[in-house]
Amino acid sequence: MTFAEFEALSTEEQEKWLNDRLVEGKSPDDIYAALGSTKQGLGKIGVFYVPPKKAFNIKPMRGYQTTKFSGNEGNDGAAIIGGERIG
């Protein structure tokens, strides 16, 4: 899977895909390499490996470095275009 294909997945699909690779016995570094990215590259889109849990987690609010919506932008059904709310 390419990094672009990974980014196109939903949050749940991303987390499942990453953690399934861990179950297969791959290390986080193997997974980063398979995606053609790095720990920092996935961190920029809100994806982090948590060593104590031995699992990948995705931040609920992904931050300003990604254009992917988290689903927490608002619950009034308004669309966001060019930084302005419409609806």
Short mmCIF file of C-alpha atoms in Angstrom, two decimals:
data_model
loop_
_atom_site.label_atom_id
_atom_site.label_comp_id
_atom_site.label_asym_id
_atom_site.label_seq_id
_atom_site.Cartn_x
_atom_site.Cartn_y
_atom_site.Cartn_z
CA MET A 1 0.00 0.00 0.00
CA THR A 2 1.29 3.46 -0.81
CA PHE A 3 1.18 6.38 1.60
CA ALA A 4 -1.45 8.12 -0.59
CA GLU A 5 -3.65 5.00 -0.52
CA PHE A 6 -3.22 4.82 3.25
CA GLU A 7 -4.26 8.47 3.64
CA ALA A 8 -7.42 7.82 1.61
CA LEU A 9 -8.62 5.19 4.12
CA SER A 10 -11.01 6.09 6.93
CA THR A 11 -9.60 6.53 10.41
CA GLU A 12 -10.87 3.12 11.50
CA GLU A 13 -9.44 1.43 8.39
CA GLN A 14 -6.06 3.09 8.93
CA GLU A 15 -5.84 1.95 12.54
CA LYS A 16 -6.96 -1.59 11.65
CA TRP A 17 -4.48 -1.85 8.77
CA LEU A 18 -1.56 -0.70 10.91
CA ASN A 19 -2.39 -2.93 13.88
CA ASP A 20 -3.01 -5.93 11.61
CA ARG A 21 0.57 -5.53 10.33
CA LEU A 22 1.80 -5.60 13.94
CA VAL A 23 -0.16 -8.82 14.56
CA GLU A 24 1.58 -10.29 11.49
CA GLY A 25 4.88 -9.69 13.30
CA LYS A 26 6.11 -6.58 11.50
CA SER A 27 7.88 -3.87 13.45
CA PRO A 28 6.79 -0.22 13.28
CA ASP A 29 9.89 0.53 11.17
CA ASP A 30 8.88 -2.22 8.71
CA ILE A 31 5.41 -0.66 8.45
CA TYR A 32 6.79 2.85 7.87
CA ALA A 33 9.04 1.48 5.12
CA ALA A 34 6.17 -0.46 3.51
CA LEU A 35 4.18 2.78 3.30
CA GLY A 36 7.18 4.67 1.96
CA SER A 37 7.10 7.01 4.93
CA THR A 38 8.70 7.55 8.33
CA LYS A 39 7.60 7.86 11.94
CA GLN A 40 7.56 11.63 11.45
CA GLY A 41 5.57 11.34 8.22
CA LEU A 42 2.79 9.40 9.92
CA GLY A 43 2.99 11.73 12.92
CA LYS A 44 2.15 14.65 10.64
CA ILE A 45 -1.19 13.05 9.83
CA GLY A 46 -1.91 12.17 13.47
CA VAL A 47 -0.82 8.51 13.49
CA PHE A 48 1.42 7.35 16.34
CA TYR A 49 2.89 4.09 17.59
CA VAL A 50 2.42 3.66 21.34
CA PRO A 51 5.13 1.29 22.66
CA PRO A 52 3.51 0.41 26.02
CA LYS A 53 0.34 -0.70 24.21
CA LYS A 54 2.28 -2.15 21.27
CA ALA A 55 -0.32 -0.62 18.98
CA PHE A 56 -0.88 2.30 16.64
CA ASN A 57 -3.28 5.04 17.73
CA ILE A 58 -4.75 7.87 15.71
CA LYS A 59 -5.38 11.25 17.29
CA PRO A 60 -9.09 12.12 17.42
CA MET A 61 -8.26 15.70 16.35
CA ARG A 62 -5.57 15.35 13.70
CA GLY A 63 -4.31 18.91 13.86
CA TYR A 64 -3.32 21.56 11.36
CA GLN A 65 -0.77 19.58 9.35
CA THR A 66 -3.37 17.46 7.55
CA THR A 67 -6.26 18.23 5.25
CA LYS A 68 -8.16 15.11 6.31
CA PHE A 69 -11.23 15.94 8.37
CA SER A 70 -11.50 14.14 11.71
CA GLY A 71 -15.29 14.27 11.95
CA ASN A 72 -15.12 16.58 14.96
CA GLU A 73 -15.33 19.84 12.99
CA GLY A 74 -18.92 20.54 13.98
CA ASN A 75 -22.17 18.72 14.33
CA ASP A 76 -24.53 21.19 12.70
CA GLY A 77 -24.10 19.76 9.20
CA ALA A 78 -22.49 22.91 7.81
CA ALA A 79 -19.91 22.47 5.09
CA ILE A 80 -16.49 24.07 5.19
CA ILE A 81 -15.21 25.66 1.99
CA GLY A 82 -12.07 27.77 1.80
CA GLY A 83 -11.91 28.13 5.56
CA GLU A 84 -15.42 29.55 5.82
CA ARG A 85 -18.47 27.75 7.14
CA ILE A 86 -21.47 27.65 4.85
CA GLY A 87 -24.77 25.98 5.32
#
